[in-house]
mmCIF file of C-alpha atoms in Angstrom:
data_model
loop_
_atom_site.group_PDB
_atom_site.id
_atom_site.type_symbol
_atom_site.label_atom_id
_atom_site.label_comp_id
_atom_site.label_asym_id
_atom_site.label_seq_id
_atom_site.Cartn_x
_atom_site.Cartn_y
_atom_site.Cartn_z
ATOM 1 C CA UNK A 4 -5.897 -51.489 -15.046
ATOM 2 C CA UNK A 5 -2.862 -49.261 -15.000
ATOM 3 C CA UNK A 6 -2.940 -46.420 -17.479
ATOM 4 C CA UNK A 7 0.026 -45.690 -19.756
ATOM 5 C CA UNK A 8 2.552 -43.011 -18.769
ATOM 6 C CA UNK A 9 2.263 -41.022 -21.973
ATOM 7 C CA UNK A 10 1.970 -37.343 -22.873
ATOM 8 C CA UNK A 11 -0.111 -36.304 -25.840
ATOM 9 C CA UNK A 12 -0.581 -32.622 -26.676
ATOM 10 C CA UNK A 13 -3.235 -31.339 -29.034
ATOM 11 C CA UNK A 14 -2.121 -29.062 -31.832
ATOM 12 C CA UNK A 15 -5.154 -26.803 -31.319
ATOM 13 C CA UNK A 16 -7.485 -26.093 -28.412
ATOM 14 C CA UNK A 17 -10.880 -24.399 -28.298
ATOM 15 C CA UNK A 18 -10.709 -23.554 -24.597
ATOM 16 C CA UNK A 19 -10.252 -19.980 -23.386
ATOM 17 C CA UNK A 20 -8.305 -18.777 -20.357
ATOM 18 C CA UNK A 21 -11.650 -17.988 -18.764
ATOM 19 C CA UNK A 22 -12.447 -21.707 -18.782
ATOM 20 C CA UNK A 23 -9.447 -22.537 -16.603
ATOM 21 C CA UNK A 24 -10.465 -20.189 -13.764
ATOM 22 C CA UNK A 25 -13.048 -21.637 -11.327
ATOM 23 C CA UNK A 26 -16.295 -19.696 -11.141
ATOM 24 C CA UNK A 27 -15.868 -19.114 -7.403
ATOM 25 C CA UNK A 28 -12.178 -18.169 -7.491
ATOM 26 C CA UNK A 29 -11.428 -15.177 -5.177
ATOM 27 C CA UNK A 30 -9.632 -13.305 -7.962
ATOM 28 C CA UNK A 31 -12.820 -13.036 -10.025
ATOM 29 C CA UNK A 32 -14.504 -10.493 -7.759
ATOM 30 C CA UNK A 33 -11.188 -8.722 -7.079
ATOM 31 C CA UNK A 34 -10.539 -8.371 -10.814
ATOM 32 C CA UNK A 35 -14.051 -7.054 -11.389
ATOM 33 C CA UNK A 36 -13.594 -4.307 -8.781
ATOM 34 C CA UNK A 37 -10.064 -3.504 -9.988
ATOM 35 C CA UNK A 38 -11.311 -3.171 -13.579
ATOM 36 C CA UNK A 39 -14.107 -0.860 -12.440
ATOM 37 C CA UNK A 40 -11.499 1.382 -10.793
ATOM 38 C CA UNK A 41 -9.187 1.261 -13.814
ATOM 39 C CA UNK A 42 -12.026 2.157 -16.187
ATOM 40 C CA UNK A 43 -12.424 5.506 -14.413
ATOM 41 C CA UNK A 44 -8.737 6.272 -14.966
ATOM 42 C CA UNK A 45 -8.873 6.255 -18.761
ATOM 43 C CA UNK A 46 -8.319 10.011 -19.083
ATOM 44 C CA UNK A 47 -5.263 9.826 -16.806
ATOM 45 C CA UNK A 48 -3.809 6.938 -18.797
ATOM 46 C CA UNK A 49 -4.350 8.796 -22.080
ATOM 47 C CA UNK A 50 -2.505 11.832 -20.725
ATOM 48 C CA UNK A 51 0.454 9.699 -19.653
ATOM 49 C CA UNK A 52 1.400 8.990 -23.271
ATOM 50 C CA UNK A 53 0.348 12.161 -25.106
ATOM 51 C CA UNK A 54 3.690 13.956 -24.778
ATOM 52 C CA UNK A 55 5.841 10.941 -25.642
ATOM 53 C CA UNK A 56 7.650 10.559 -28.950
ATOM 54 C CA UNK A 57 6.116 8.014 -31.285
ATOM 55 C CA UNK A 58 8.094 4.962 -32.275
ATOM 56 C CA UNK A 59 10.302 2.580 -30.364
ATOM 57 C CA UNK A 60 9.222 -0.429 -28.344
ATOM 58 C CA UNK A 61 5.527 -0.310 -27.352
ATOM 59 C CA UNK A 62 5.061 0.383 -23.660
ATOM 60 C CA UNK A 63 3.088 -1.844 -21.334
ATOM 61 C CA UNK A 64 -0.615 -1.039 -21.219
ATOM 62 C CA UNK A 65 -1.059 0.743 -17.860
ATOM 63 C CA UNK A 66 -4.178 -1.264 -16.977
ATOM 64 C CA UNK A 67 -2.254 -4.519 -17.454
ATOM 65 C CA UNK A 68 0.727 -3.119 -15.586
ATOM 66 C CA UNK A 69 -1.377 -2.237 -12.549
ATOM 67 C CA UNK A 70 -3.119 -5.614 -12.553
ATOM 68 C CA UNK A 71 0.306 -7.295 -12.682
ATOM 69 C CA UNK A 72 1.489 -5.166 -9.762
ATOM 70 C CA UNK A 73 -1.616 -6.205 -7.828
ATOM 71 C CA UNK A 74 -0.747 -9.866 -8.411
ATOM 72 C CA UNK A 75 2.745 -9.246 -7.099
ATOM 73 C CA UNK A 76 1.227 -7.988 -3.844
ATOM 74 C CA UNK A 77 -1.571 -10.550 -3.547
ATOM 75 C CA UNK A 78 0.733 -13.527 -4.119
ATOM 76 C CA UNK A 79 3.829 -12.211 -2.287
ATOM 77 C CA UNK A 80 6.042 -12.306 -5.384
ATOM 78 C CA UNK A 81 9.377 -10.804 -4.373
ATOM 79 C CA UNK A 82 10.535 -9.241 -7.646
ATOM 80 C CA UNK A 83 9.474 -8.289 -11.170
ATOM 81 C CA UNK A 84 11.737 -11.000 -12.571
ATOM 82 C CA UNK A 85 9.984 -13.673 -10.516
ATOM 83 C CA UNK A 86 6.609 -12.187 -11.450
ATOM 84 C CA UNK A 87 7.388 -12.334 -15.173
ATOM 85 C CA UNK A 88 8.616 -15.911 -14.777
ATOM 86 C CA UNK A 89 5.318 -16.938 -13.191
ATOM 87 C CA UNK A 90 3.250 -15.071 -15.779
ATOM 88 C CA UNK A 91 5.056 -17.123 -18.431
ATOM 89 C CA UNK A 92 3.424 -20.380 -17.272
ATOM 90 C CA UNK A 93 0.645 -19.429 -14.837
ATOM 91 C CA UNK A 94 -2.688 -19.314 -16.680
ATOM 92 C CA UNK A 95 -4.422 -17.676 -13.708
ATOM 93 C CA UNK A 96 -1.924 -14.813 -13.748
ATOM 94 C CA UNK A 97 -2.307 -14.364 -17.504
ATOM 95 C CA UNK A 98 -6.097 -14.239 -17.179
ATOM 96 C CA UNK A 99 -5.995 -11.698 -14.342
ATOM 97 C CA UNK A 100 -3.550 -9.397 -16.167
ATOM 98 C CA UNK A 101 -5.343 -9.707 -19.507
ATOM 99 C CA UNK A 102 -2.734 -11.611 -21.526
ATOM 100 C CA UNK A 103 -3.704 -14.385 -23.927
ATOM 101 C CA UNK A 104 -1.935 -17.734 -24.005
ATOM 102 C CA UNK A 105 0.144 -16.605 -26.981
ATOM 103 C CA UNK A 106 1.090 -13.123 -25.738
ATOM 104 C CA UNK A 107 4.784 -12.620 -25.016
ATOM 105 C CA UNK A 108 5.740 -11.831 -21.429
ATOM 106 C CA UNK A 109 7.398 -8.493 -20.770
ATOM 107 C CA UNK A 110 11.110 -8.102 -20.169
ATOM 108 C CA UNK A 111 11.573 -7.343 -16.437
ATOM 109 C CA UNK A 112 13.640 -4.209 -17.123
ATOM 110 C CA UNK A 113 10.896 -2.770 -19.354
ATOM 111 C CA UNK A 114 8.374 -3.619 -16.652
ATOM 112 C CA UNK A 115 10.433 -1.737 -14.077
ATOM 113 C CA UNK A 116 10.861 1.309 -16.339
ATOM 114 C CA UNK A 117 7.120 1.586 -16.923
ATOM 115 C CA UNK A 118 6.513 1.656 -13.182
ATOM 116 C CA UNK A 119 8.412 4.952 -13.101
ATOM 117 C CA UNK A 120 5.763 6.429 -15.395
ATOM 118 C CA UNK A 121 3.071 5.478 -12.870
ATOM 119 C CA UNK A 122 4.973 7.298 -10.128
ATOM 120 C CA UNK A 123 5.356 10.416 -12.272
ATOM 121 C CA UNK A 124 1.593 10.631 -12.840
ATOM 122 C CA UNK A 125 0.464 9.413 -9.366
ATOM 123 C CA UNK A 126 -1.449 6.602 -11.059
ATOM 124 C CA UNK A 127 -1.294 4.269 -8.049
ATOM 125 C CA UNK A 128 -2.681 6.986 -5.764
ATOM 126 C CA UNK A 129 -5.523 7.557 -8.227
ATOM 127 C CA UNK A 130 -6.191 3.813 -8.355
ATOM 128 C CA UNK A 131 -6.317 3.681 -4.554
ATOM 129 C CA UNK A 132 -8.812 6.567 -4.495
ATOM 130 C CA UNK A 133 -11.025 4.861 -7.081
ATOM 131 C CA UNK A 134 -11.064 1.681 -4.996
ATOM 132 C CA UNK A 135 -12.121 3.732 -1.960
ATOM 133 C CA UNK A 136 -14.806 5.315 -4.121
ATOM 134 C CA UNK A 137 -16.211 1.871 -4.951
ATOM 135 C CA UNK A 138 -16.357 1.039 -1.242
ATOM 136 C CA UNK A 139 -18.201 4.282 -0.556
ATOM 137 C CA UNK A 140 -20.834 3.559 -3.217
ATOM 138 C CA UNK A 141 -21.425 0.136 -1.681
ATOM 139 C CA UNK A 142 -21.972 1.762 1.754
ATOM 140 C CA UNK A 143 -18.936 0.064 3.296
ATOM 141 C CA UNK A 144 -17.565 3.325 4.711
ATOM 142 C CA UNK A 145 -18.979 5.394 7.546
ATOM 143 C CA UNK A 146 -17.267 8.552 6.300
ATOM 144 C CA UNK A 147 -17.421 9.946 9.841
ATOM 145 C CA UNK A 148 -15.429 7.718 12.179
ATOM 146 C CA UNK A 149 -11.755 7.022 11.483
ATOM 147 C CA UNK A 150 -8.606 5.695 13.131
ATOM 148 C CA UNK A 151 -4.997 6.573 12.408
ATOM 149 C CA UNK A 152 -1.687 4.857 13.082
ATOM 150 C CA UNK A 153 1.802 4.385 11.711
ATOM 151 C CA UNK A 154 4.156 1.453 11.248
ATOM 152 C CA UNK A 155 7.865 1.074 10.577
ATOM 153 C CA UNK A 156 9.055 -0.198 7.201
ATOM 154 C CA UNK A 157 12.584 -1.534 7.012
ATOM 155 C CA UNK A 158 14.543 -0.075 4.105
ATOM 156 C CA UNK A 159 16.476 -2.129 1.550
ATOM 157 C CA UNK A 160 19.780 -0.950 3.000
ATOM 158 C CA UNK A 161 22.152 -2.197 5.674
ATOM 159 C CA UNK A 162 24.035 -0.558 8.535
ATOM 160 C CA UNK A 163 27.321 -0.627 6.623
ATOM 161 C CA UNK A 164 25.850 1.693 3.994
ATOM 162 C CA UNK A 165 25.106 4.325 6.668
ATOM 163 C CA UNK A 166 28.273 6.464 6.607
ATOM 164 C CA UNK A 167 29.223 10.101 7.045
ATOM 165 C CA UNK A 168 27.841 12.378 4.336
ATOM 166 C CA UNK A 169 31.350 13.516 3.360
ATOM 167 C CA UNK A 170 32.739 9.971 3.343
ATOM 168 C CA UNK A 171 33.555 8.610 -0.125
ATOM 169 C CA UNK A 172 34.096 5.067 1.131
ATOM 170 C CA UNK A 173 32.327 2.348 -0.825
ATOM 171 C CA UNK A 174 29.742 0.630 1.447
ATOM 172 C CA UNK A 175 30.773 -2.702 -0.049
ATOM 173 C CA UNK A 176 34.225 -2.301 1.516
ATOM 174 C CA UNK A 177 32.677 -3.297 4.845
ATOM 175 C CA UNK A 178 33.961 -0.538 7.074
ATOM 176 C CA UNK A 179 33.350 -0.887 10.825
ATOM 177 C CA UNK A 180 30.964 1.504 12.606
ATOM 178 C CA UNK A 181 31.348 0.117 16.138
ATOM 179 C CA UNK A 182 31.995 2.795 18.732
ATOM 180 C CA UNK A 183 31.068 5.547 16.291
ATOM 181 C CA UNK A 184 28.322 8.034 17.111
ATOM 182 C CA UNK A 185 25.967 8.162 14.152
ATOM 183 C CA UNK A 186 22.929 10.334 13.479
ATOM 184 C CA UNK A 187 20.752 11.293 10.536
ATOM 185 C CA UNK A 188 22.182 14.829 10.664
ATOM 186 C CA UNK A 189 25.742 13.709 9.932
ATOM 187 C CA UNK A 190 25.261 10.321 8.221
ATOM 188 C CA UNK A 191 23.221 8.893 5.365
ATOM 189 C CA UNK A 192 22.831 5.591 3.588
ATOM 190 C CA UNK A 193 24.752 5.356 0.338
ATOM 191 C CA UNK A 194 22.356 2.608 -0.806
ATOM 192 C CA UNK A 195 19.124 4.461 0.020
ATOM 193 C CA UNK A 196 19.664 8.134 0.949
ATOM 194 C CA UNK A 197 15.964 8.626 1.754
ATOM 195 C CA UNK A 198 15.991 6.048 4.558
ATOM 196 C CA UNK A 199 16.547 7.161 8.149
ATOM 197 C CA UNK A 200 18.166 5.476 11.138
ATOM 198 C CA UNK A 201 15.245 5.203 13.541
ATOM 199 C CA UNK A 202 13.966 3.211 16.487
ATOM 200 C CA UNK A 203 10.585 3.089 18.185
ATOM 201 C CA UNK A 204 9.880 1.612 21.595
ATOM 202 C CA UNK A 205 12.028 -1.432 22.305
ATOM 203 C CA UNK A 206 13.005 -2.019 18.682
ATOM 204 C CA UNK A 207 16.623 -1.750 17.540
ATOM 205 C CA UNK A 208 17.764 1.162 15.402
ATOM 206 C CA UNK A 209 17.428 0.294 11.713
ATOM 207 C CA UNK A 210 17.305 2.146 8.425
ATOM 208 C CA UNK A 211 13.589 2.680 7.984
ATOM 209 C CA UNK A 212 10.645 4.507 6.510
ATOM 210 C CA UNK A 213 7.334 5.101 8.223
ATOM 211 C CA UNK A 214 4.021 4.050 6.691
ATOM 212 C CA UNK A 215 0.779 5.698 7.792
ATOM 213 C CA UNK A 216 -2.845 4.730 7.233
ATOM 214 C CA UNK A 217 -6.220 6.231 8.010
ATOM 215 C CA UNK A 218 -8.848 3.512 8.390
ATOM 216 C CA UNK A 219 -12.624 3.797 8.431
ATOM 217 C CA UNK A 220 -14.078 2.342 11.616
ATOM 218 C CA UNK A 221 -17.101 0.782 9.898
ATOM 219 C CA UNK A 222 -15.251 -2.193 8.384
ATOM 220 C CA UNK A 223 -11.585 -1.316 8.810
ATOM 221 C CA UNK A 224 -11.079 -0.331 5.163
ATOM 222 C CA UNK A 225 -8.121 1.984 4.520
ATOM 223 C CA UNK A 226 -9.292 5.470 3.512
ATOM 224 C CA UNK A 227 -5.824 7.002 3.027
ATOM 225 C CA UNK A 228 -2.204 5.825 3.043
ATOM 226 C CA UNK A 229 1.182 7.491 2.745
ATOM 227 C CA UNK A 230 4.874 6.853 3.452
ATOM 228 C CA UNK A 231 7.128 9.466 5.042
ATOM 229 C CA UNK A 232 10.657 9.707 6.335
ATOM 230 C CA UNK A 233 10.987 8.126 9.752
ATOM 231 C CA UNK A 234 11.073 10.635 12.622
ATOM 232 C CA UNK A 235 9.265 11.354 15.871
ATOM 233 C CA UNK A 236 6.823 13.872 14.366
ATOM 234 C CA UNK A 237 5.906 11.999 11.188
ATOM 235 C CA UNK A 238 2.859 10.188 12.578
ATOM 236 C CA UNK A 239 1.018 13.302 13.731
ATOM 237 C CA UNK A 240 1.918 15.345 10.647
ATOM 238 C CA UNK A 241 0.853 12.538 8.305
ATOM 239 C CA UNK A 242 -2.437 12.190 10.187
ATOM 240 C CA UNK A 243 -3.358 15.806 9.402
ATOM 241 C CA UNK A 244 -2.642 15.316 5.712
ATOM 242 C CA UNK A 245 -4.573 12.039 5.501
ATOM 243 C CA UNK A 246 -7.626 13.509 7.217
ATOM 244 C CA UNK A 247 -7.763 16.253 4.635
ATOM 245 C CA UNK A 248 -7.183 13.801 1.759
ATOM 246 C CA UNK A 249 -9.928 11.464 2.979
ATOM 247 C CA UNK A 250 -12.403 14.307 3.251
ATOM 248 C CA UNK A 251 -11.605 15.449 -0.279
ATOM 249 C CA UNK A 252 -11.936 11.899 -1.626
ATOM 250 C CA UNK A 253 -15.290 11.440 0.095
ATOM 251 C CA UNK A 254 -16.513 14.742 -1.306
ATOM 252 C CA UNK A 255 -17.185 16.602 1.960
ATOM 253 C CA UNK A 256 -14.193 18.675 3.173
ATOM 254 C CA UNK A 257 -16.174 20.233 6.060
ATOM 255 C CA UNK A 258 -17.770 17.126 7.584
ATOM 256 C CA UNK A 259 -17.210 16.708 11.321
ATOM 257 C CA UNK A 260 -15.498 13.417 12.073
ATOM 258 C CA UNK A 261 -13.985 11.463 14.968
ATOM 259 C CA UNK A 262 -10.408 10.183 14.974
ATOM 260 C CA UNK A 263 -9.198 7.304 17.118
ATOM 261 C CA UNK A 264 -5.476 6.956 17.837
ATOM 262 C CA UNK A 265 -3.013 5.553 20.367
ATOM 263 C CA UNK A 266 -1.108 7.418 23.074
ATOM 264 C CA UNK A 267 1.584 8.535 20.658
ATOM 265 C CA UNK A 268 -0.844 11.108 19.270
ATOM 266 C CA UNK A 269 -1.638 12.608 22.691
ATOM 267 C CA UNK A 270 0.161 15.926 22.158
ATOM 268 C CA UNK A 271 -1.330 19.368 22.755
ATOM 269 C CA UNK A 272 -0.361 20.603 19.295
ATOM 270 C CA UNK A 273 -2.065 17.673 17.580
ATOM 271 C CA UNK A 274 -5.228 17.847 19.687
ATOM 272 C CA UNK A 275 -5.595 21.553 18.967
ATOM 273 C CA UNK A 276 -5.004 20.957 15.264
ATOM 274 C CA UNK A 277 -7.750 18.326 15.253
ATOM 275 C CA UNK A 278 -10.226 20.714 16.834
ATOM 276 C CA UNK A 279 -9.364 23.380 14.273
ATOM 277 C CA UNK A 280 -10.077 20.836 11.505
ATOM 278 C CA UNK A 281 -13.459 19.927 13.062
ATOM 279 C CA UNK A 282 -12.119 16.551 14.154
ATOM 280 C CA UNK A 283 -13.073 15.133 17.550
ATOM 281 C CA UNK A 284 -9.822 13.592 18.865
ATOM 282 C CA UNK A 285 -10.642 10.172 20.314
ATOM 283 C CA UNK A 286 -6.973 9.744 21.202
ATOM 284 C CA UNK A 287 -5.903 7.384 23.976
ATOM 285 C CA UNK A 288 -4.921 9.441 26.995
ATOM 286 C CA UNK A 289 -1.278 9.343 28.022
ATOM 287 C CA UNK A 290 -1.073 10.044 31.764
ATOM 288 C CA UNK A 291 2.329 8.511 32.419
ATOM 289 C CA UNK A 292 3.913 11.269 34.520
ATOM 290 C CA UNK A 293 2.104 13.977 32.583
ATOM 291 C CA UNK A 294 -1.286 15.510 31.939
ATOM 292 C CA UNK A 295 -3.201 14.321 28.908
ATOM 293 C CA UNK A 296 -4.073 16.849 26.224
ATOM 294 C CA UNK A 297 -7.347 15.035 25.534
ATOM 295 C CA UNK A 298 -10.213 16.745 27.448
ATOM 296 C CA UNK A 299 -12.034 14.606 29.992
ATOM 297 C CA UNK A 300 -15.340 15.554 28.388
ATOM 298 C CA UNK A 301 -14.220 13.665 25.277
ATOM 299 C CA UNK A 302 -12.588 10.772 27.126
ATOM 300 C CA UNK A 303 -15.762 10.080 29.115
ATOM 301 C CA UNK A 304 -18.070 10.022 26.086
ATOM 302 C CA UNK A 305 -19.608 6.811 24.726
ATOM 303 C CA UNK A 306 -18.185 7.427 21.261
ATOM 304 C CA UNK A 307 -14.673 7.623 22.675
ATOM 305 C CA UNK A 308 -14.910 4.065 24.038
ATOM 306 C CA UNK A 309 -16.182 2.790 20.693
ATOM 307 C CA UNK A 310 -13.345 4.519 18.830
ATOM 308 C CA UNK A 311 -10.749 3.001 21.149
ATOM 309 C CA UNK A 312 -12.140 -0.417 20.419
ATOM 310 C CA UNK A 313 -12.478 0.093 16.667
ATOM 311 C CA UNK A 314 -9.029 1.622 16.160
ATOM 312 C CA UNK A 315 -7.455 -1.811 16.610
ATOM 313 C CA UNK A 316 -8.819 -2.777 13.179
ATOM 314 C CA UNK A 317 -6.057 -0.708 11.627
ATOM 315 C CA UNK A 318 -3.481 -3.248 12.833
ATOM 316 C CA UNK A 319 -5.031 -5.872 10.552
ATOM 317 C CA UNK A 320 -4.040 -3.791 7.541
ATOM 318 C CA UNK A 321 -0.473 -3.422 8.782
ATOM 319 C CA UNK A 322 -0.237 -7.133 9.533
ATOM 320 C CA UNK A 323 -1.534 -8.080 6.081
ATOM 321 C CA UNK A 324 0.779 -5.591 4.367
ATOM 322 C CA UNK A 325 3.849 -7.013 6.110
ATOM 323 C CA UNK A 326 3.041 -10.732 5.979
ATOM 324 C CA UNK A 327 1.426 -10.870 2.517
ATOM 325 C CA UNK A 328 2.304 -7.601 0.775
ATOM 326 C CA UNK A 329 6.035 -7.707 1.507
ATOM 327 C CA UNK A 330 6.116 -4.377 3.347
ATOM 328 C CA UNK A 331 8.082 -5.629 6.350
ATOM 329 C CA UNK A 332 11.218 -4.868 4.348
ATOM 330 C CA UNK A 333 10.731 -3.270 0.956
ATOM 331 C CA UNK A 334 12.803 -4.334 -2.032
ATOM 332 C CA UNK A 335 12.746 -0.901 -3.654
ATOM 333 C CA UNK A 336 14.728 2.202 -2.769
ATOM 334 C CA UNK A 337 13.697 5.812 -2.534
ATOM 335 C CA UNK A 338 10.765 7.495 -0.827
ATOM 336 C CA UNK A 339 8.599 7.693 -3.958
ATOM 337 C CA UNK A 340 9.034 4.025 -4.834
ATOM 338 C CA UNK A 341 8.365 2.891 -1.264
ATOM 339 C CA UNK A 342 5.282 5.113 -1.117
ATOM 340 C CA UNK A 343 4.017 3.634 -4.393
ATOM 341 C CA UNK A 344 4.370 0.085 -3.094
ATOM 342 C CA UNK A 345 2.742 0.920 0.240
ATOM 343 C CA UNK A 346 -0.278 2.648 -1.326
ATOM 344 C CA UNK A 347 -0.704 -0.187 -3.842
ATOM 345 C CA UNK A 348 -0.498 -2.749 -1.034
ATOM 346 C CA UNK A 349 -3.214 -0.949 0.904
ATOM 347 C CA UNK A 350 -5.368 -0.828 -2.243
ATOM 348 C CA UNK A 351 -4.907 -4.604 -2.573
ATOM 349 C CA UNK A 352 -5.813 -5.043 1.098
ATOM 350 C CA UNK A 353 -9.002 -3.059 0.539
ATOM 351 C CA UNK A 354 -9.917 -5.207 -2.469
ATOM 352 C CA UNK A 355 -9.466 -8.382 -0.427
ATOM 353 C CA UNK A 356 -11.606 -6.971 2.392
ATOM 354 C CA UNK A 357 -14.232 -5.739 -0.067
ATOM 355 C CA UNK A 358 -14.462 -9.165 -1.666
ATOM 356 C CA UNK A 359 -15.309 -10.613 1.746
ATOM 357 C CA UNK A 360 -17.840 -7.870 2.427
ATOM 358 C CA UNK A 361 -19.414 -8.508 -0.971
ATOM 359 C CA UNK A 362 -20.225 -12.063 0.088
ATOM 360 C CA UNK A 363 -22.273 -10.745 3.007
ATOM 361 C CA UNK A 364 -25.736 -9.310 2.763
ATOM 362 C CA UNK A 365 -25.900 -5.696 1.501
ATOM 363 C CA UNK A 366 -25.245 -3.229 4.296
ATOM 364 C CA UNK A 367 -26.946 0.117 4.771
ATOM 365 C CA UNK A 368 -25.072 3.228 5.944
ATOM 366 C CA UNK A 369 -25.300 3.913 9.649
#
């Protein structure tokens, strides 16, 4: 018997948002870990609003804001406007953020303004560190064996915006740059002044940033992440900073560690800096017409071979960030905003990896 094509809506319902989310949904464990990290940031959140003048439109609760930003990364939502549109009708999104069925959705411009407050107080960096702290407590980090690498991030700016610094021409006028010698010393992008014209390997020159990560070799979790201007020295300089940051976050600034890396890090200055920081440089030797700076005593060790194999795990984070997290070409401008999105994306990647690890049997530190 064919049923009638009718639509009947109840005036009241006794069901909660929790009832609409399956018990085994992947977001349940991710939300639990994210909330545990956010709970440790209460003092930071309180300080963000202490100096502000009372009155006016209430700001977005920072915990809800960060959960919404996580959804934007996890579900590849391109903009705040699209995110707010989906939150309007998506019960799963409302549940994850912490909005009831009757709560009004934020205006996208207010949402964007509140993100600036998070940048000012380094809230996303603190959230990332708390997520790493959860992984450490669950024995998912070795704390001793790391890998480092960098990746190019295409800026939200085109070639036509890259003009001479003293040129007042509007980029929208579409001026031609063919046959013109351009460099970062004499030119800059009028759309995104922080971006740099850069190429690496066989890639074409584009306006870019450079993202860097330090991954733990145990399970490939990201221990530190940062975005810098794109240049030929950025990878090695960022590696030094991330090593120090990871040690501080793990609570042992003097621990001896190993660091795996590709041939781009095989420079005498970097190898010597690693030794001074009590870091054993398991860097791939570059012997193409030159002598490697990595000592043979290190290159012939058993740990070196393991590090060279494990360092490839770092590419999984870059691949996820670009295919899922939208970091292939960012839709924000400015170094601080790009850095915020990159660090948040790596925090989301860690949460996804940690959810998978949580389904396995408990692991003991090695």
